[in-house]
mmCIF file of C-alpha atoms in Angstrom:
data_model
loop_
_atom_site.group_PDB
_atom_site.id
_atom_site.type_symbol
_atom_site.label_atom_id
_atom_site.label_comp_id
_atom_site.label_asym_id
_atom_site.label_seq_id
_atom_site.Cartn_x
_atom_site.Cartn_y
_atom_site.Cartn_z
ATOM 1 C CA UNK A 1 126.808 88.667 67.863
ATOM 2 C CA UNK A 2 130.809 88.954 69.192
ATOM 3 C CA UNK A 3 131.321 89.114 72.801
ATOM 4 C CA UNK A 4 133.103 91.851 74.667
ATOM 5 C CA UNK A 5 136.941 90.482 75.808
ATOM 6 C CA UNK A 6 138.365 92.692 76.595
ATOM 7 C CA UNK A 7 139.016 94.512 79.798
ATOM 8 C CA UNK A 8 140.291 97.839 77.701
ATOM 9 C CA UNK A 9 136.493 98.130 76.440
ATOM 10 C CA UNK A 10 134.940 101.286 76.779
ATOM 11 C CA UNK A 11 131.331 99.766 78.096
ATOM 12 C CA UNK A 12 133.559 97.701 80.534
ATOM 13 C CA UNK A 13 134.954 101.015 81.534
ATOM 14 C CA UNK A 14 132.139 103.356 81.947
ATOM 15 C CA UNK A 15 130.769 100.805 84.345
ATOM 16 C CA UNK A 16 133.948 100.607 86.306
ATOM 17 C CA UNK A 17 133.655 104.499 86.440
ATOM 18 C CA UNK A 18 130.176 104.880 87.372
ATOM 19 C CA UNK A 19 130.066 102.309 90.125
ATOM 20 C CA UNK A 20 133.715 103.317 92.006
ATOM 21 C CA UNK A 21 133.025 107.626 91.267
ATOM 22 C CA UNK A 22 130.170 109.780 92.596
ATOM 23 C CA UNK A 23 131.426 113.010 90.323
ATOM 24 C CA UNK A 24 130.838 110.618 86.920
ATOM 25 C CA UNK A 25 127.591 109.942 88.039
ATOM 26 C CA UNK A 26 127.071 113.320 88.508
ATOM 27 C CA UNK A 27 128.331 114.601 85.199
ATOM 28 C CA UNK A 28 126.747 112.200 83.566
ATOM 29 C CA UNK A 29 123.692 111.440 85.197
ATOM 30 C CA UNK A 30 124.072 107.745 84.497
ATOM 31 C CA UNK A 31 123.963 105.176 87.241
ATOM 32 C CA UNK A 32 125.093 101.149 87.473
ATOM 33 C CA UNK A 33 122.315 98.328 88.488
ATOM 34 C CA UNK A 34 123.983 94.906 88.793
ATOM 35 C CA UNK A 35 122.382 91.902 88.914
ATOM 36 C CA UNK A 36 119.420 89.984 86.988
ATOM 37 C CA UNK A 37 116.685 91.014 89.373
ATOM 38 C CA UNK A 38 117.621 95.115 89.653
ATOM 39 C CA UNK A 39 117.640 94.884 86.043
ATOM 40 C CA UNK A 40 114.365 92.892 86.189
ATOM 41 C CA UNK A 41 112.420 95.468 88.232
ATOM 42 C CA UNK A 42 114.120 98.621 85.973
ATOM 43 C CA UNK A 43 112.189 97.059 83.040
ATOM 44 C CA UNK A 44 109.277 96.411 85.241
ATOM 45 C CA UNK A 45 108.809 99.805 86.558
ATOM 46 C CA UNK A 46 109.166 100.982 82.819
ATOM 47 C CA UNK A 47 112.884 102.097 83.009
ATOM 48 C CA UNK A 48 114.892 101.871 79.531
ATOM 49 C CA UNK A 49 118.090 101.119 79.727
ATOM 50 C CA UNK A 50 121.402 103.112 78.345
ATOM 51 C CA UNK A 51 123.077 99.628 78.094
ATOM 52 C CA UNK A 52 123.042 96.271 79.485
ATOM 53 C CA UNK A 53 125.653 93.700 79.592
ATOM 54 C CA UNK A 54 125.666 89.658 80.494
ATOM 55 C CA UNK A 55 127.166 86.906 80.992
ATOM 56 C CA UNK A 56 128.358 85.209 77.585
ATOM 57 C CA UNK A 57 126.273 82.220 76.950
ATOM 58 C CA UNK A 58 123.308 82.994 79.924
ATOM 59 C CA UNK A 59 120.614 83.271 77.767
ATOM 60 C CA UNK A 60 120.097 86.644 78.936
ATOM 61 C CA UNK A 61 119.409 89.921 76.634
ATOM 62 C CA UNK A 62 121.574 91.890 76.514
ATOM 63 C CA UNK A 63 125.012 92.443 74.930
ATOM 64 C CA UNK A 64 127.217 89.700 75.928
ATOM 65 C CA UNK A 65 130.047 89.763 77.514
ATOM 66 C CA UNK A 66 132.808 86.985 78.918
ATOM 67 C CA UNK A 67 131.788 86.200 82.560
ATOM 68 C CA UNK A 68 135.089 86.845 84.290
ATOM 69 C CA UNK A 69 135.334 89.985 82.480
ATOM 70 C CA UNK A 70 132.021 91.222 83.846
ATOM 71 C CA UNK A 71 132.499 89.796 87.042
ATOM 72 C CA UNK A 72 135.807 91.903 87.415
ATOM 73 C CA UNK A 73 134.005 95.185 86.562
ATOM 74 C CA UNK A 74 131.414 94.208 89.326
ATOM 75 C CA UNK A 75 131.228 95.876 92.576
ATOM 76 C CA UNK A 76 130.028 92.781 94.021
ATOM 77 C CA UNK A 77 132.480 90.069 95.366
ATOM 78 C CA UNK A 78 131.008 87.037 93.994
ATOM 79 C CA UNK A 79 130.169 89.422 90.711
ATOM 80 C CA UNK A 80 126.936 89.447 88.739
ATOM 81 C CA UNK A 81 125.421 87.962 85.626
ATOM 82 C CA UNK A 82 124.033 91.266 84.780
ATOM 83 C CA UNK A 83 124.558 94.904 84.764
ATOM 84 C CA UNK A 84 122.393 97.764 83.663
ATOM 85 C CA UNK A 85 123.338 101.156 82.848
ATOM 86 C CA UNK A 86 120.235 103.828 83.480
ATOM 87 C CA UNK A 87 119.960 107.758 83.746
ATOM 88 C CA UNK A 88 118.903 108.946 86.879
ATOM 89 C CA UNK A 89 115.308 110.481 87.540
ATOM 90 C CA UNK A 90 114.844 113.721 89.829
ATOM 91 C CA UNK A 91 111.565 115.075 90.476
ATOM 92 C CA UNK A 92 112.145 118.692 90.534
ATOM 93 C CA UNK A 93 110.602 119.241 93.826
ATOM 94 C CA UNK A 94 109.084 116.764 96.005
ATOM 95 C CA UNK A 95 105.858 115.863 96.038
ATOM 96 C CA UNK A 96 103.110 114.906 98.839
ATOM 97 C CA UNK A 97 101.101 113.715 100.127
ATOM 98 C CA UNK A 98 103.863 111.690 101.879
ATOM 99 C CA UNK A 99 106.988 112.914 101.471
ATOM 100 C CA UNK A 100 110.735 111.243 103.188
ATOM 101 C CA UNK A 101 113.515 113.550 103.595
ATOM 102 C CA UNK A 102 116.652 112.208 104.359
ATOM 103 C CA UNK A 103 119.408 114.805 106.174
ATOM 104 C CA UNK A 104 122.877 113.819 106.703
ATOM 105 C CA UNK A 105 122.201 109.886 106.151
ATOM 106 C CA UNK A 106 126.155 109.047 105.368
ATOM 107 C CA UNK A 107 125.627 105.420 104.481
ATOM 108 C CA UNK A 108 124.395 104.518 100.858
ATOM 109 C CA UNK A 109 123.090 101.496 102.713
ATOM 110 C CA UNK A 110 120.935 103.576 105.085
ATOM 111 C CA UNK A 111 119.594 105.590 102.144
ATOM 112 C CA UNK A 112 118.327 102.616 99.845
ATOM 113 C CA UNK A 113 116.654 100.818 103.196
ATOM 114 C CA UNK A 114 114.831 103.928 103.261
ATOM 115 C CA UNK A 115 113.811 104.079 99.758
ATOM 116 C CA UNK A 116 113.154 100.365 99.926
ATOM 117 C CA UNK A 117 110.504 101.268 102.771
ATOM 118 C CA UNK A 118 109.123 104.025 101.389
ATOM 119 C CA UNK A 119 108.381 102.079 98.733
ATOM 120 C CA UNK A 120 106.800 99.963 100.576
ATOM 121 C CA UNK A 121 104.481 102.198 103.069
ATOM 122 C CA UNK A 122 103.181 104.498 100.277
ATOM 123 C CA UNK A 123 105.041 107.293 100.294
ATOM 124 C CA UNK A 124 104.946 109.702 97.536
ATOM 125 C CA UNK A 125 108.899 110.481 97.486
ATOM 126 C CA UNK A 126 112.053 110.442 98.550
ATOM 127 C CA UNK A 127 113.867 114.143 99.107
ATOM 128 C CA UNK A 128 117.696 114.039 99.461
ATOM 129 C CA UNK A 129 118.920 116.851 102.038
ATOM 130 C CA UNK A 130 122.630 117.814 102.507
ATOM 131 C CA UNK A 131 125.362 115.827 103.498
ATOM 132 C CA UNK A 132 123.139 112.610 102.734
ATOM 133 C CA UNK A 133 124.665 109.514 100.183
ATOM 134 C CA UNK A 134 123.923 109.622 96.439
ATOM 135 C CA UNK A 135 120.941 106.895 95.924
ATOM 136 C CA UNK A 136 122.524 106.174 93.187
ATOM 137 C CA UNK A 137 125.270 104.764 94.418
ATOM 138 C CA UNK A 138 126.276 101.017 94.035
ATOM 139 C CA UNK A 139 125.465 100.214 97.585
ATOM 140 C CA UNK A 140 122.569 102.411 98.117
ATOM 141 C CA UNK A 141 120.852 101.083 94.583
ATOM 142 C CA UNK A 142 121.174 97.457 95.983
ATOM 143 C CA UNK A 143 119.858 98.245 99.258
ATOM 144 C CA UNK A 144 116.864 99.544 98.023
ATOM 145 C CA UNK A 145 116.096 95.827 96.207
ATOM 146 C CA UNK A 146 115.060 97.759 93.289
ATOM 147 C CA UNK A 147 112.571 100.623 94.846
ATOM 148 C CA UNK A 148 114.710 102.918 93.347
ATOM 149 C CA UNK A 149 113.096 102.699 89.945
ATOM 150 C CA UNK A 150 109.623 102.731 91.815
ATOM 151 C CA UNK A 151 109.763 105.547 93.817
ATOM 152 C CA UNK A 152 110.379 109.237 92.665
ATOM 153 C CA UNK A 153 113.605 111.097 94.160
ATOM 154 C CA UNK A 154 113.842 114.540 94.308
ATOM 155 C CA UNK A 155 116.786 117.100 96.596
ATOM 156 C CA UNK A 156 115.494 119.359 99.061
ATOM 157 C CA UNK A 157 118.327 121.793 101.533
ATOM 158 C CA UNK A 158 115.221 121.852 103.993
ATOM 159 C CA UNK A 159 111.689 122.249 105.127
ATOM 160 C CA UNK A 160 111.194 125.271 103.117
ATOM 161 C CA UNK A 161 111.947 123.244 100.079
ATOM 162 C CA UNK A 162 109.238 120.292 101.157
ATOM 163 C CA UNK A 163 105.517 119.499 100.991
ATOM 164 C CA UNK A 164 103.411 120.321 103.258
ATOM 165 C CA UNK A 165 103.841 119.907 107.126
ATOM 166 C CA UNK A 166 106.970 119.080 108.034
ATOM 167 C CA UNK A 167 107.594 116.906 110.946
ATOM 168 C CA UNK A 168 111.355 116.244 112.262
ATOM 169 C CA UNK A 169 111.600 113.390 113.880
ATOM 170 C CA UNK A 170 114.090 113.507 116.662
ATOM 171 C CA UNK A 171 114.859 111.745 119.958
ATOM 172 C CA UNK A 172 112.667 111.498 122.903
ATOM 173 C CA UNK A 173 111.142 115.395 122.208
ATOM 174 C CA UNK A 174 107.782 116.789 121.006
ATOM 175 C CA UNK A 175 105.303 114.475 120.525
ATOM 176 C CA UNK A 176 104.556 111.413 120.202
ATOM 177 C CA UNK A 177 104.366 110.313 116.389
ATOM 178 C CA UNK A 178 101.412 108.615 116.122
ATOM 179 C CA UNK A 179 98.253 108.409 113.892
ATOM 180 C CA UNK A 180 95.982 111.398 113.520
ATOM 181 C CA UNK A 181 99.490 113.818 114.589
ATOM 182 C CA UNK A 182 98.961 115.390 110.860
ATOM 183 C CA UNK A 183 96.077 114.909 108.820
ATOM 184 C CA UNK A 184 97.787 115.019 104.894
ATOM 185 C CA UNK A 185 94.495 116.067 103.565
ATOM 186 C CA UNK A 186 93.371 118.782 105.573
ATOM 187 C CA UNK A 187 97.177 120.044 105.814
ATOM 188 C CA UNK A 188 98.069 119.993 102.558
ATOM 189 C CA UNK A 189 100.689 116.862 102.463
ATOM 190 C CA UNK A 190 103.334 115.542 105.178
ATOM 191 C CA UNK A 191 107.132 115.710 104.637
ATOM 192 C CA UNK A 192 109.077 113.578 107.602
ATOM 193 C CA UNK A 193 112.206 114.521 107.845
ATOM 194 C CA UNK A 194 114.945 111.873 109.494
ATOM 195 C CA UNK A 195 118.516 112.893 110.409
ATOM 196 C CA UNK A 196 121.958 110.478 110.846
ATOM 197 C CA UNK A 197 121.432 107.991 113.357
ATOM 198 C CA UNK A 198 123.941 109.611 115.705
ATOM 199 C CA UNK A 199 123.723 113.081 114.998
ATOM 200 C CA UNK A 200 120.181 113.769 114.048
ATOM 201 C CA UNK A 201 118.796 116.433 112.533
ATOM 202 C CA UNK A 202 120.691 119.364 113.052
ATOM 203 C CA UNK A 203 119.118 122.213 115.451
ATOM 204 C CA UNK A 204 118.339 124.697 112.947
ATOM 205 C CA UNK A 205 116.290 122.226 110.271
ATOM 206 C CA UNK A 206 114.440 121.224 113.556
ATOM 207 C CA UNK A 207 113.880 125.029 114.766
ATOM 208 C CA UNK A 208 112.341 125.263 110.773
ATOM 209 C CA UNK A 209 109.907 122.401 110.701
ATOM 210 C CA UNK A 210 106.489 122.609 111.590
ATOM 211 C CA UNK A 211 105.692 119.850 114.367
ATOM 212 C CA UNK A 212 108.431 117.885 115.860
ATOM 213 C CA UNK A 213 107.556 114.020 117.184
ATOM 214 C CA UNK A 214 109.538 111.404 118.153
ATOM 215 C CA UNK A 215 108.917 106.880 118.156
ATOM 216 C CA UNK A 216 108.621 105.790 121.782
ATOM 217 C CA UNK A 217 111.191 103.458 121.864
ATOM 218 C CA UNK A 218 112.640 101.955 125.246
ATOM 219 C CA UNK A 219 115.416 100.113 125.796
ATOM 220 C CA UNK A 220 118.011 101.753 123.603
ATOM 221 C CA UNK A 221 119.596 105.299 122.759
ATOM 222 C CA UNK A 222 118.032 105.255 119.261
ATOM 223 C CA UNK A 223 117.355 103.580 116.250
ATOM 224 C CA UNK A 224 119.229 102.941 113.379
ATOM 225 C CA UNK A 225 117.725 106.024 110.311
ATOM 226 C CA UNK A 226 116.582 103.293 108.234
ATOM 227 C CA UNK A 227 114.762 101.635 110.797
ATOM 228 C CA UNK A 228 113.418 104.668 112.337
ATOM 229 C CA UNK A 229 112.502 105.818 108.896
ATOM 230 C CA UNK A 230 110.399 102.705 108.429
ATOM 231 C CA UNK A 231 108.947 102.436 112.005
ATOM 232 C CA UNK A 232 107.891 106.528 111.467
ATOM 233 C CA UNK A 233 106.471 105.677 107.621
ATOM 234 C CA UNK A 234 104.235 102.867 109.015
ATOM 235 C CA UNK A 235 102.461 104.968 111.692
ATOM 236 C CA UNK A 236 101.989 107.635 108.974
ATOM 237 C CA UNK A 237 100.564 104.908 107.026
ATOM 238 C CA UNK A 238 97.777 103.983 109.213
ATOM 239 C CA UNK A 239 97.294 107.885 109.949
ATOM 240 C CA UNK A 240 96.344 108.077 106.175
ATOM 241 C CA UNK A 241 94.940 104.603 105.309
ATOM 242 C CA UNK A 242 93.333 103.470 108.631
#
């Protein structure tokens, strides 16, 4: 089988593309995985791939390619023995009976924490609200330590589009989120919603949600939305599961 040397090749390029521009992921619905274990929990979670390329002489499948070649088309610094090319999966409206919406979360790396512990605490999706980071995105796909291929994504504008009740989770207001606030069976699903760490969710999504609660944390102005996310998705987790 030849190897790929040269930087001019189109594969080389359409990686390059897709990991450094959000509108060619858009338009093409394709996203970038680098690295031997994101590729390793795609095929695990039953994700084909459009392509995948590897270091020349690594014993890995895949098309090969010469290492400082691939490593130059990597967003990483230290660049990666393996990159996978895969089309992006969007529910086409989120689902309970634990549903994560994300509002306004800027960083990538905020937004695959979040998926990461989603993934972890059961919930049943991850809903992308306005002004939040495409999951897709180089930094947000490695954040999420391959949960992204686990755990479906769908976009939401707001509560109206969710499952369920919805419960924004804000600073120091409304209650107290804790377990037994909602009861996903008897109300028909649960959709937390968690805003950017400094701005929170704006006034009107909270004005639109059902119940609003809030962690009862001490000792600092807030949390960062990742962390909050997770520390909120536990206690909903031992609402549900005991």
């Amino acid at each position: 089988m030849s190897v790929i040397n040269s930087h001019q090749n189109p594969r080389l390029k359409q990686v390059r593309v897709l990991l450094n521009r959000k509108r060619e992921r858009t338009r093409t619905g394709l996203f970038v995985a680098e690295g031997e274990d994101l590729v390793a929990a795609a095929a695990d979670a039953g994700w084909e791939a459009e392509d995948v390329l590897v270091h020349a002489g690594a014993g890995l499948q895949g098309t090969e390619v010469d290492p400082a070649l691939l490593d130059g088309a990597s967003s990483l610094g230290s660049g990666t023995r393996a990159i996978g090319i895969y089309r992006q999966r969007w529910l086409e409206t989120a689902v309970g009976p634990r549903c994560l919406h994300l509002h306004g979360l800027k960083d990538p790396g905020n937004v695959g924490t979040a998926i990461r512990a989603a993934h972890a605490l059961g919930a049943s999706c991850v809903s992308i609200g306005p002004d939040t980071a495409d999951p897709y995105a180089p930094k947000a796909v490695r954040a999420s330590m391959g949960s992204v291929f686990a755990v479906p994504l769908a976009r939401a504008e707001g509560p109206e589009d969710l499952p369920g009740t919805s419960v924004a989770l804000v600073l120091r207001a409304g209650e107290v989120l804790r377990p037994g606030l909602v009861d996903p069976a008897a109300d028909g699903g649960l959709s937390l919603l968690v805003g950017a760490e400094r701005e929170g969710l704006p006034d009107d999504v909270i004005a639109a949600c059902d119940r609003t609660a809030h962690l009862p944390i001490a000792g600092a102005e807030s949390l960062n939305a990742a962390m909050a996310a997770t520390v909120a998705l536990y206690e909903l987790a031992r609402t549900a599961d005991g």
